[in-house]
Coordinates of C-alpha atoms in Angstrom, one line a residue:
Chain A
M169 CA 43.0 -45.1 -6.6
A170 CA 40.2 -44.4 -4.2
T171 CA 37.0 -43.9 -6.1
L172 CA 33.4 -45.1 -5.6
S173 CA 31.5 -47.4 -7.9
R174 CA 28.4 -46.0 -9.4
S175 CA 26.2 -48.0 -7.1
A176 CA 28.1 -46.8 -4.1
V177 CA 27.6 -43.2 -5.4
E178 CA 23.9 -43.9 -5.8
D179 CA 23.8 -45.2 -2.2
L180 CA 25.3 -41.9 -1.0
L181 CA 22.8 -39.8 -3.1
Y182 CA 19.9 -41.9 -1.9
A183 CA 21.0 -41.6 1.7
E184 CA 21.2 -37.8 1.3
A185 CA 17.8 -37.7 -0.3
L186 CA 16.2 -39.6 2.6
I187 CA 17.9 -37.4 5.2
L188 CA 16.6 -34.3 3.4
D189 CA 13.1 -35.7 2.9
E190 CA 13.0 -36.5 6.7
R191 CA 14.4 -33.0 7.5
R192 CA 17.3 -34.4 9.5
Y193 CA 19.4 -31.3 8.8
D194 CA 22.2 -32.0 11.3
A195 CA 22.7 -35.4 9.7
W196 CA 22.9 -33.6 6.4
L197 CA 25.5 -31.1 7.6
A198 CA 27.5 -34.1 8.8
M199 CA 27.6 -35.3 5.2
L200 CA 29.3 -32.1 4.0
T201 CA 33.0 -31.1 4.1
A202 CA 33.9 -28.0 6.1
D203 CA 34.4 -26.1 2.9
A204 CA 31.3 -27.2 1.2
I205 CA 29.2 -25.0 -1.1
Y206 CA 25.5 -25.4 -1.6
W207 CA 24.5 -23.5 -4.8
I208 CA 21.1 -23.0 -6.4
P209 CA 21.6 -20.8 -9.5
S210 CA 18.9 -18.3 -10.5
N211 CA 17.9 -17.5 -14.1
G212 CA 19.7 -20.3 -15.8
P213 CA 22.4 -22.9 -15.6
G214 CA 24.6 -20.9 -13.2
R215 CA 27.8 -19.9 -14.9
D216 CA 29.7 -17.5 -12.6
P217 CA 28.5 -16.8 -9.1
T218 CA 30.7 -13.8 -8.8
R219 CA 28.7 -12.0 -11.5
E220 CA 25.2 -13.5 -11.0
I221 CA 22.7 -13.6 -8.2
A222 CA 22.0 -17.1 -7.0
I223 CA 18.8 -18.4 -5.3
V224 CA 21.3 -19.9 -2.8
Y225 CA 25.0 -19.6 -2.6
D226 CA 25.9 -20.9 0.9
D227 CA 29.3 -21.8 2.3
F228 CA 29.3 -24.1 5.3
E229 CA 29.0 -21.3 7.8
R230 CA 26.0 -19.8 6.1
L231 CA 24.5 -23.2 5.7
S232 CA 24.8 -23.9 9.4
D233 CA 23.0 -20.7 10.0
R234 CA 20.3 -21.7 7.6
V235 CA 19.8 -25.0 9.4
R236 CA 19.8 -23.4 12.8
R237 CA 17.1 -21.0 11.5
L238 CA 15.0 -23.8 10.0
E239 CA 15.2 -25.7 13.3
S240 CA 14.5 -22.6 15.5
G241 CA 10.7 -23.0 15.3
L242 CA 10.7 -19.4 14.0
A243 CA 11.2 -20.0 10.3
H244 CA 7.7 -19.0 9.4
A245 CA 7.9 -20.0 5.7
Q246 CA 8.5 -23.6 7.1
S247 CA 5.7 -23.4 9.5
P248 CA 4.1 -25.8 8.7
P249 CA 7.1 -27.4 7.0
S250 CA 7.4 -28.6 3.5
Q251 CA 6.9 -32.3 3.0
T252 CA 8.9 -33.7 0.3
R253 CA 9.9 -37.0 -1.5
R254 CA 12.5 -37.0 -4.1
L255 CA 13.5 -39.5 -6.8
I256 CA 17.0 -39.5 -8.1
G257 CA 18.0 -41.1 -11.4
N258 CA 20.2 -40.9 -14.5
V259 CA 23.3 -40.9 -12.2
T260 CA 26.4 -40.3 -14.1
V261 CA 30.0 -40.2 -13.0
A262 CA 31.4 -37.1 -14.7
E263 CA 34.8 -37.2 -13.3
A264 CA 36.7 -39.6 -11.0
Q265 CA 40.1 -38.8 -9.5
D266 CA 41.8 -40.1 -6.5
N267 CA 39.6 -39.2 -3.6
A268 CA 37.5 -36.8 -5.6
M269 CA 34.5 -37.4 -7.9
S270 CA 32.0 -35.3 -9.8
I271 CA 28.5 -36.8 -10.1
G272 CA 25.5 -35.7 -12.1
S273 CA 22.0 -36.9 -11.4
N274 CA 18.4 -35.9 -12.3
F275 CA 15.9 -35.4 -9.6
L276 CA 12.1 -35.2 -9.4
L277 CA 10.9 -33.7 -6.1
Y278 CA 7.3 -33.9 -4.9
H279 CA 6.5 -31.0 -2.5
L280 CA 3.4 -30.6 -0.3
R281 CA 2.6 -27.7 2.0
R282 CA -0.7 -26.5 3.2
G283 CA -2.5 -28.9 0.9
R284 CA -0.8 -27.4 -2.2
E285 CA 1.2 -29.9 -4.3
R286 CA 4.2 -28.8 -6.4
I287 CA 6.7 -30.7 -8.4
F288 CA 10.3 -29.5 -8.8
A289 CA 12.7 -31.1 -11.3
G290 CA 16.3 -30.5 -12.0
R291 CA 19.8 -31.7 -12.1
Y292 CA 22.1 -32.2 -9.1
E293 CA 25.8 -31.8 -9.6
H294 CA 27.6 -33.2 -6.6
R295 CA 31.3 -32.9 -6.0
L296 CA 32.4 -35.7 -3.6
R297 CA 35.6 -35.9 -1.7
C298 CA 37.1 -38.6 0.5
V299 CA 38.1 -37.2 3.8
E300 CA 40.0 -39.6 6.1
G301 CA 38.3 -42.5 4.5
V302 CA 34.8 -41.1 4.5
W303 CA 33.2 -39.8 1.3
K304 CA 31.6 -36.4 1.8
I305 CA 29.8 -33.8 -0.2
A306 CA 32.2 -30.9 -1.1
A307 CA 29.8 -29.1 -3.3
K308 CA 26.2 -29.5 -4.3
K309 CA 24.8 -27.5 -7.2
V310 CA 21.1 -27.7 -7.9
V311 CA 20.0 -26.6 -11.3
L312 CA 16.2 -26.3 -11.1
V313 CA 14.3 -26.4 -14.4
N314 CA 12.2 -23.5 -13.2
N315 CA 14.9 -21.4 -11.7
D316 CA 14.0 -18.5 -14.0
E317 CA 10.3 -18.7 -13.1
V318 CA 8.4 -17.3 -10.2
I319 CA 8.9 -19.6 -7.2
D320 CA 6.7 -19.0 -4.2
N321 CA 8.8 -20.7 -1.5
L322 CA 12.0 -22.6 -1.7
T323 CA 13.0 -22.5 2.0
F324 CA 13.4 -26.3 2.4
I325 CA 16.8 -27.8 1.4
V326 CA 16.7 -28.9 -2.2
Chain B
M258 CA -27.0 -12.2 -7.0
M259 CA -27.2 -9.1 -4.9
A260 CA -25.3 -6.0 -5.8
E261 CA -24.7 -3.0 -3.7
K262 CA -23.3 0.4 -4.3
L263 CA -20.0 0.8 -2.5
D264 CA -18.2 4.1 -2.0
L265 CA -14.4 3.4 -2.4
N266 CA -13.9 6.4 -0.2
T267 CA -15.3 4.6 2.7
L268 CA -12.8 1.8 2.4
V269 CA -9.8 3.9 3.5
E270 CA -9.6 6.1 6.5
D271 CA -6.6 8.0 7.8
H272 CA -5.7 5.2 10.3
R273 CA -7.3 2.1 9.0
V274 CA -8.3 0.3 5.8
H275 CA -11.1 -2.0 5.0
R276 CA -10.5 -5.7 4.2
R277 CA -12.3 -5.3 0.9
I278 CA -9.4 -3.4 -0.7
Y279 CA -7.6 -6.7 -0.6
T280 CA -10.4 -9.1 -1.3
E281 CA -12.6 -7.6 -4.0
P282 CA -11.8 -8.3 -7.6
Q283 CA -13.6 -5.2 -8.6
V284 CA -11.4 -3.0 -6.4
F285 CA -8.4 -4.7 -8.0
A286 CA -9.7 -3.9 -11.5
L287 CA -10.1 -0.3 -10.6
E288 CA -6.6 -0.2 -9.1
M289 CA -5.3 -1.5 -12.5
E290 CA -7.2 1.2 -14.3
R291 CA -6.6 4.2 -12.0
I292 CA -3.2 3.4 -10.7
F293 CA -1.3 1.1 -13.1
E294 CA -2.8 2.3 -16.3
S295 CA -3.1 6.0 -15.5
G296 CA 0.1 7.0 -13.7
W297 CA 3.8 6.4 -13.4
V298 CA 4.8 2.8 -13.0
F299 CA 8.3 1.5 -12.4
L300 CA 9.5 -0.8 -15.2
G301 CA 13.2 -1.5 -14.7
H302 CA 16.7 -0.2 -14.9
D303 CA 18.2 1.3 -18.1
S304 CA 21.2 -1.1 -17.9
E305 CA 18.8 -3.9 -18.6
V306 CA 18.4 -2.6 -22.1
A307 CA 21.9 -1.2 -22.5
A308 CA 22.4 -1.7 -26.2
A309 CA 20.3 -0.7 -29.2
G310 CA 17.8 -3.5 -29.7
D311 CA 17.9 -4.8 -26.2
F312 CA 14.5 -5.5 -24.8
K313 CA 12.8 -6.8 -21.7
Q314 CA 9.2 -7.7 -21.1
V315 CA 7.4 -5.5 -18.6
R316 CA 3.8 -5.1 -17.3
F317 CA 1.4 -2.3 -16.6
G318 CA -0.7 -4.3 -14.1
S319 CA -2.1 -7.1 -16.3
Q320 CA -1.1 -5.5 -19.6
P321 CA 2.0 -6.9 -21.2
A322 CA 4.5 -4.5 -22.7
I323 CA 8.1 -4.3 -23.9
M324 CA 10.8 -2.0 -22.8
T325 CA 13.4 -1.6 -25.5
R326 CA 16.2 0.7 -26.7
D327 CA 15.7 1.9 -30.2
E328 CA 18.4 2.6 -32.8
D329 CA 18.7 6.2 -31.6
G330 CA 19.4 5.1 -28.1
A331 CA 16.0 6.1 -26.7
I332 CA 14.1 3.8 -24.4
Q333 CA 10.7 2.9 -25.9
V334 CA 7.9 1.2 -24.1
L335 CA 5.6 -0.6 -26.5
M336 CA 2.5 -2.6 -25.7
N337 CA 3.0 -6.3 -26.5
R338 CA 0.0 -6.7 -28.9
C339 CA 0.0 -7.0 -32.6
M340 CA -2.2 -4.3 -34.2
H341 CA -3.5 -6.8 -36.7
R342 CA -5.3 -9.5 -34.7
G343 CA -4.0 -9.2 -31.2
A344 CA -1.2 -11.8 -30.7
T345 CA 1.8 -10.9 -28.5
I346 CA 4.7 -10.0 -30.7
C347 CA 7.5 -10.6 -28.2
Q348 CA 7.9 -14.0 -26.6
E349 CA 11.3 -13.9 -24.8
E350 CA 11.6 -12.3 -21.5
R351 CA 14.8 -10.6 -22.5
G352 CA 16.9 -10.4 -25.6
N353 CA 18.1 -8.3 -28.5
A354 CA 16.1 -7.7 -31.6
R355 CA 16.1 -5.2 -34.5
H356 CA 12.4 -6.0 -35.1
F357 CA 9.5 -7.5 -33.4
R358 CA 7.6 -9.8 -35.6
C359 CA 4.2 -11.2 -35.0
W360 CA 4.5 -14.8 -36.2
Y361 CA 0.7 -15.2 -36.7
H362 CA 0.6 -13.3 -40.1
G363 CA 4.1 -11.8 -40.2
W364 CA 3.4 -8.2 -39.3
T365 CA 6.7 -6.6 -38.3
Y366 CA 7.5 -3.6 -36.2
N367 CA 10.7 -1.7 -35.6
G368 CA 12.0 -0.6 -32.1
R369 CA 9.8 2.5 -32.2
G370 CA 6.8 0.3 -32.8
E371 CA 6.3 1.4 -36.4
L372 CA 4.8 -1.2 -38.8
V373 CA 7.6 -1.8 -41.2
G374 CA 6.7 -5.2 -42.6
L375 CA 3.3 -6.1 -44.0
P376 CA 3.2 -9.4 -45.9
Y377 CA 1.4 -9.6 -49.2
P378 CA 0.4 -5.9 -49.1
G379 CA -1.6 -6.1 -52.3
G380 CA -4.5 -7.5 -50.2
Y381 CA -5.0 -4.2 -48.5
G382 CA -6.6 -1.4 -50.4
K383 CA -4.6 1.6 -51.8
N384 CA -5.7 3.7 -48.9
F385 CA -4.4 1.4 -46.2
D386 CA -2.4 3.6 -43.9
R387 CA 0.4 1.7 -42.2
S388 CA 1.0 4.6 -39.8
R389 CA -2.3 3.9 -38.1
F390 CA -1.0 0.5 -37.1
S391 CA 2.0 1.4 -35.0
L392 CA 2.2 -0.5 -31.7
I393 CA 0.6 1.3 -28.8
R394 CA 3.3 3.2 -27.0
A395 CA 3.4 4.4 -23.4
A396 CA 2.4 8.0 -23.4
K397 CA 5.3 9.0 -21.2
V398 CA 8.7 7.3 -20.6
A399 CA 11.3 8.8 -18.3
N400 CA 14.5 7.9 -16.7
Y401 CA 15.7 9.1 -13.3
R402 CA 19.3 8.0 -12.5
G403 CA 18.8 4.8 -14.5
L404 CA 15.3 4.0 -13.1
V405 CA 12.9 3.7 -16.0
F406 CA 9.3 4.7 -15.3
A407 CA 6.4 4.9 -17.9
S408 CA 2.8 6.1 -17.9
L409 CA 0.1 5.0 -20.2
S410 CA -1.5 8.4 -19.6
A411 CA 0.0 11.6 -20.7
D412 CA -1.8 13.4 -17.9
V413 CA 0.9 13.0 -15.3
E414 CA 3.5 15.2 -13.6
E415 CA 7.0 15.2 -14.9
L416 CA 8.9 12.3 -13.3
P417 CA 11.3 14.3 -11.1
D418 CA 8.3 16.2 -9.7
Y419 CA 6.4 12.9 -9.2
L420 CA 9.4 11.4 -7.3
G421 CA 9.7 14.5 -5.2
K422 CA 11.5 13.9 -2.0
A423 CA 12.2 10.3 -2.9
R424 CA 14.8 11.5 -5.3
Y425 CA 17.2 12.4 -2.4
Y426 CA 17.2 8.7 -1.4
I427 CA 17.4 7.4 -4.9
D428 CA 20.5 9.7 -5.3
L429 CA 22.1 8.2 -2.2
F430 CA 21.5 4.7 -3.5
M431 CA 23.1 5.5 -6.9
D432 CA 25.9 7.5 -5.3
L433 CA 27.2 4.4 -3.5
S434 CA 29.0 4.0 -6.8
P435 CA 32.0 6.2 -7.2
Q436 CA 30.7 6.7 -10.8
G437 CA 27.3 7.5 -9.5
A438 CA 25.8 4.6 -11.5
V439 CA 24.6 1.1 -10.8
E440 CA 23.9 -1.8 -13.1
A441 CA 21.1 -4.3 -12.9
R442 CA 22.5 -7.1 -15.0
A443 CA 23.3 -9.8 -12.4
G444 CA 19.9 -11.6 -12.7
T445 CA 16.6 -11.5 -10.9
H446 CA 15.0 -13.2 -8.0
K447 CA 11.3 -14.0 -8.7
Y448 CA 8.8 -15.0 -6.2
G449 CA 5.1 -15.0 -5.8
Y450 CA 2.4 -15.3 -3.2
D451 CA -1.4 -15.9 -2.9
G452 CA -2.2 -12.4 -1.7
N453 CA -2.8 -8.9 -2.6
W454 CA 0.0 -6.7 -4.1
K455 CA -0.4 -4.0 -1.4
F456 CA 0.8 -6.4 1.3
Q457 CA 4.3 -6.3 -0.3
M458 CA 4.2 -2.5 -0.7
E459 CA 3.2 -2.1 3.0
N460 CA 5.8 -4.6 4.3
G461 CA 8.8 -3.3 2.4
V462 CA 8.7 -0.2 4.6
D463 CA 7.3 -1.8 7.8
G464 CA 9.7 -1.4 10.8
Y465 CA 7.3 -3.0 13.2
H466 CA 7.4 -6.6 11.9
A467 CA 11.1 -7.1 11.7
N468 CA 11.8 -8.4 15.2
F469 CA 9.0 -10.9 15.0
V470 CA 9.0 -12.1 11.4
H471 CA 12.8 -12.1 11.3
Q472 CA 13.7 -12.9 14.9
A473 CA 15.6 -16.1 14.1
F474 CA 17.6 -14.5 11.3
F475 CA 18.6 -11.5 13.4
E476 CA 19.5 -13.6 16.4
I477 CA 21.6 -16.1 14.4
Q478 CA 23.2 -13.4 12.3
G479 CA 23.8 -11.2 15.3
K480 CA 25.6 -13.9 17.1
R481 CA 27.8 -14.5 14.1
L482 CA 28.6 -10.8 13.7
G483 CA 28.7 -10.0 17.4
R484 CA 26.0 -7.4 17.0
R485 CA 22.5 -7.0 18.5
V486 CA 20.6 -6.5 15.3
M487 CA 17.2 -6.5 17.0
K488 CA 18.1 -3.3 18.9
L489 CA 17.6 -1.5 15.7
F490 CA 14.0 -2.4 15.6
N491 CA 12.8 -2.3 19.2
E492 CA 11.0 0.5 21.1
T493 CA 14.2 2.3 22.0
S494 CA 15.5 2.4 18.5
P495 CA 16.5 6.0 17.4
L496 CA 15.5 5.3 13.8
E497 CA 12.5 6.8 12.0
S498 CA 9.8 6.0 9.5
K499 CA 8.8 8.8 7.1
D500 CA 6.1 9.9 4.7
L501 CA 7.8 11.6 1.8
G502 CA 4.6 12.7 0.0
H503 CA 3.1 11.3 -3.2
G504 CA 2.6 8.0 -1.5
H505 CA 6.4 7.5 -1.2
S506 CA 7.8 6.5 2.1
L507 CA 10.9 5.5 4.0
L508 CA 12.4 3.5 6.8
D509 CA 15.2 5.8 7.6
T510 CA 17.8 3.5 9.1
A511 CA 20.5 6.1 9.0
P512 CA 19.2 9.3 10.6
R513 CA 22.6 10.4 11.8
R514 CA 24.1 11.2 8.5
S515 CA 27.1 13.1 10.0
S516 CA 28.5 9.8 11.4
P517 CA 32.2 10.0 10.8
R518 CA 32.4 6.2 10.6
L519 CA 32.8 5.5 6.9
V520 CA 31.6 2.0 6.9
S521 CA 28.9 0.5 4.8
N522 CA 26.7 -1.9 6.7
I523 CA 26.5 -4.1 3.6
L524 CA 30.2 -4.4 3.3
R525 CA 31.2 -4.7 6.9
G526 CA 33.6 -7.6 7.3
Q527 CA 32.8 -8.9 3.8
V528 CA 35.7 -7.5 1.8
P529 CA 39.4 -7.2 2.7
A530 CA 40.2 -3.9 4.5
E531 CA 42.3 -2.5 1.8
I532 CA 39.6 -2.9 -0.8
G533 CA 37.0 -1.4 1.5
D534 CA 39.3 1.5 2.3
A535 CA 40.0 2.2 -1.4
Y536 CA 36.3 2.1 -2.1
V537 CA 35.6 4.6 0.7
Q538 CA 38.4 6.8 -0.6
S539 CA 36.9 6.8 -4.1
L540 CA 33.6 8.0 -2.6
V541 CA 35.4 10.7 -0.7
A542 CA 37.2 11.8 -3.8
R543 CA 34.0 12.2 -5.8
N544 CA 31.7 13.5 -3.1
G545 CA 33.8 15.0 -0.3
E546 CA 34.0 13.4 3.2
A547 CA 30.7 14.6 4.6
R548 CA 28.7 13.5 1.6
A549 CA 30.6 10.2 1.4
A550 CA 29.6 9.5 5.1
E551 CA 26.0 10.4 4.3
I552 CA 26.0 8.0 1.3
L553 CA 27.5 5.1 3.2
A554 CA 25.3 5.6 6.3
A555 CA 22.2 5.4 4.1
S556 CA 23.2 2.1 2.4
N557 CA 20.5 0.3 4.3
V558 CA 17.5 2.4 3.8
N559 CA 14.1 1.0 2.7
L560 CA 12.4 3.3 0.2
A561 CA 8.9 2.8 -1.3
V562 CA 8.0 4.6 -4.5
F563 CA 4.3 4.5 -5.2
P564 CA 2.9 2.4 -6.6
N565 CA 5.2 -0.5 -7.3
L566 CA 8.9 0.1 -6.5
L567 CA 10.8 -0.7 -3.4
I568 CA 14.5 0.0 -3.0
I569 CA 15.9 -2.1 -0.3
G570 CA 19.6 -3.1 0.4
I571 CA 21.1 -3.5 -3.1
Q572 CA 17.9 -4.3 -4.9
L573 CA 15.2 -2.7 -7.0
R574 CA 12.0 -4.6 -6.1
N575 CA 9.2 -4.5 -8.7
V576 CA 5.8 -5.5 -7.3
I577 CA 3.6 -6.9 -10.0
P578 CA -0.1 -7.3 -9.3
I579 CA -1.6 -10.4 -11.0
S580 CA -5.0 -10.5 -9.4
F581 CA -6.6 -9.4 -6.1
N582 CA -5.1 -12.5 -4.4
R583 CA -2.0 -13.2 -6.5
T584 CA 1.2 -11.1 -6.7
E585 CA 4.6 -11.6 -8.3
V586 CA 7.7 -9.8 -7.0
F587 CA 10.9 -9.4 -9.0
L588 CA 14.0 -8.4 -7.1
T589 CA 16.8 -7.1 -9.2
P590 CA 20.1 -6.7 -7.4
T591 CA 22.4 -3.9 -8.5
T592 CA 26.1 -3.8 -8.8
L593 CA 28.1 -0.7 -8.4
C594 CA 30.0 0.8 -11.4
G595 CA 33.6 1.6 -10.8
V596 CA 34.4 -0.6 -7.7
H597 CA 36.6 -3.6 -7.1
E598 CA 34.8 -6.8 -8.1
A599 CA 35.0 -8.1 -4.5
I600 CA 32.6 -5.4 -3.4
N601 CA 30.0 -6.4 -5.9
V602 CA 30.4 -10.1 -5.0
A603 CA 29.9 -9.1 -1.3
R604 CA 26.8 -7.2 -2.2
L605 CA 25.4 -10.2 -4.2
R606 CA 26.1 -12.7 -1.3
A607 CA 24.7 -10.3 1.3
H608 CA 21.5 -10.0 -0.7
E609 CA 21.1 -13.8 -1.1
A610 CA 21.4 -14.3 2.6
F611 CA 18.1 -12.6 3.3
Y612 CA 16.2 -12.2 0.0
G613 CA 14.8 -14.4 -2.8
P614 CA 12.6 -17.5 -2.7
A615 CA 15.1 -19.3 -0.5
G616 CA 16.5 -16.4 1.5
G617 CA 16.6 -16.2 5.3
G618 CA 14.2 -13.3 5.5
A619 CA 11.9 -12.5 2.6
P620 CA 10.1 -15.8 2.5
D621 CA 9.0 -15.3 6.0
D622 CA 7.5 -12.0 5.0
V623 CA 5.8 -13.7 2.1
E624 CA 4.4 -16.3 4.4
M625 CA 2.7 -13.4 6.3
F626 CA 1.1 -12.1 3.1
N627 CA -0.4 -15.5 2.5
R628 CA -1.7 -15.6 6.1
C629 CA -3.1 -12.1 5.8
Q630 CA -5.0 -13.0 2.6
A631 CA -6.4 -16.1 4.2
G632 CA -7.3 -14.3 7.5
L633 CA -9.2 -11.6 5.7
A634 CA -11.8 -14.1 4.6
V635 CA -13.2 -13.6 8.1
K636 CA -16.2 -11.3 8.1
G637 CA -17.2 -9.2 11.0
A638 CA -13.7 -7.9 11.6
E639 CA -13.8 -5.5 8.7
W640 CA -10.8 -3.2 9.3
L641 CA -7.0 -3.4 9.3
E642 CA -5.5 -1.1 11.9
L643 CA -2.8 1.3 10.8
S644 CA -2.8 3.8 13.6
R645 CA 0.5 3.0 15.3
G646 CA 2.4 6.2 16.0
L647 CA -0.4 8.5 14.8
E648 CA -0.2 10.6 18.0
R649 CA 3.6 11.0 17.9
E650 CA 4.0 12.1 14.3
T651 CA 6.1 15.2 13.7
V652 CA 6.0 17.3 10.5
G653 CA 9.3 18.7 9.4
E654 CA 9.8 22.1 7.7
D655 CA 10.1 20.2 4.4
G656 CA 6.7 18.7 5.0
V657 CA 8.0 15.2 5.7
I658 CA 6.0 13.4 8.3
A659 CA 8.1 11.3 10.7
A660 CA 7.6 9.1 13.6
H661 CA 9.3 6.1 15.3
L662 CA 10.7 3.4 13.0
T663 CA 8.1 0.9 14.2
D664 CA 5.2 3.3 13.5
E665 CA 2.8 2.9 10.6
V666 CA 3.7 6.2 8.9
P667 CA 4.7 4.6 5.6
Q668 CA 1.5 2.6 5.4
R669 CA -0.6 5.7 6.0
A670 CA 1.4 7.5 3.4
F671 CA 0.6 4.8 0.9
Y672 CA -3.1 4.8 1.6
K673 CA -3.3 8.6 1.5
R674 CA -2.1 8.5 -2.1
W675 CA -4.2 5.4 -2.9
R676 CA -7.3 7.3 -1.7
E677 CA -6.4 10.4 -3.7
I678 CA -6.1 8.4 -6.9
M679 CA -8.8 5.8 -6.4
C680 CA -11.4 8.2 -5.1
G681 CA -10.3 11.4 -6.8
V682 CA -10.4 13.4 -3.6
A683 CA -9.5 16.5 -5.6
T684 CA -12.9 16.4 -7.2
A685 CA -16.2 16.8 -5.5
A686 CA -17.7 13.7 -6.9
R687 CA -16.8 10.5 -5.1
P688 CA -16.9 7.7 -7.7
S689 CA -19.0 4.7 -6.7
V690 CA -18.6 1.3 -7.9
T691 CA -21.1 -1.5 -7.9
L692 CA -19.7 -4.5 -6.1
A693 CA -21.3 -7.9 -6.0
A694 CA -22.2 -8.5 -2.4
A695 CA -19.8 -10.8 -0.7
G696 CA -21.0 -14.3 -0.3
S697 CA -23.7 -14.0 -2.9

């Protein structure tokens, strides 16, 4: 059965975190499957996206548009860009099947823009899938602790 | 510290406004008093308090209040302040409660705000009159097609009169449902910015900014959809901006209401054809073909209702002033009653693409509000110019002032009303306020 060890899973999550902190968005897209979903629920844990508004509910196509906009030089809410560093911990393997795994982790994300510092915290839920021998992200759900609070700007990729 | 007399009336002219209406705490305090505590304020949608006991916290400017449905089914708006020693009595943003209890000393109120629980009453004299300790209630509460407004002053027009010509566009928004009703129970987007609340009210009906602030979004989306979205907002656009009176205004993105093409912009390509067709047929069945076309064509209007409501896309947008340089904005998306689930899913996903704290559009607007507040610290350039289109306005038989979509008709409409209320132009006396001199 093809699964990853927890340390291999952590390596993947750390690699993703570094790519996002360095804003290498094309490299991030390359980590995703073609049917990937990037989901940031609003107002709570995120139960049913067909009945709830989300802060983000992007399929791969919309995510590609998001990245193109971020890199267009015309995404004003990212001009100047967010500077971030994120720590990931408490990694747990929730489910491991052949070529598919569900991973939970906590994150703490330091954010700086225009001299204003913010801290975001939450839980990542990654769905990983092995596609032709390469482990990719098939779904990423970001449950922010403050997703029912006023958030000024969340236009970077969390 | 130097102080000066400043005439509010000199801060707003017919085609420009002074920077101090955005930068002076004293002006903000007067706005709260004269606009948010003396007139109609939008609070929410009645489906947010659908059942008896449902409540939601709301605000009149800086004053916290509770919108709730009482046991008789009436919507009550109660100030969130215990009549004993002042603590707030409601802590949850939303919920359902038969009573509101102040946990400081246990005073308890029912859904009409009446004091029904007074612990250890023997400590109060025989003549203690509980009825004097009901929660403060909004003087007026009214509901138009599900939109709940309230006023802390009884001295206001009836709500339908106040809404005036905006009612026509509210009707179009509600009539997108084949049952003529929407629900606002799919959650809320909440964002804030370090700027004055009026920036958001100006921007929600600003047709001039779109091709600049949203250029990247329009180009990328346009390429995806095979449409030239920016044509809608350029100089040759056939679309119009309108002053509806009472400070209400509109970007009329569908002036050709007789269009036979029964396609909702919001739904185009987002739902299977048979579901879209069935939806259109349900609108025709209820409204007739001409009215159905009118409703669908108008599904993208931007409507501003003075002072704090914007209806844009599928959302009710509530603008909440916090201080002269801090604003919170709550976007509540609506779902249509009586349609296939796929249509409401498509509406939610379409909303997310552009709006909310991570959307592809709204955060770029918000960035501009932050930049405006920062830029207005510059002294010497005292005025903000709102004259665009002043010389090409037309006045319709119905009194509606219209000009090109990119013209600043809606902003002038807003400030006409602002000046009436803030300066009491109906009266001869122009109220003055003492302002601390800037920089002192």
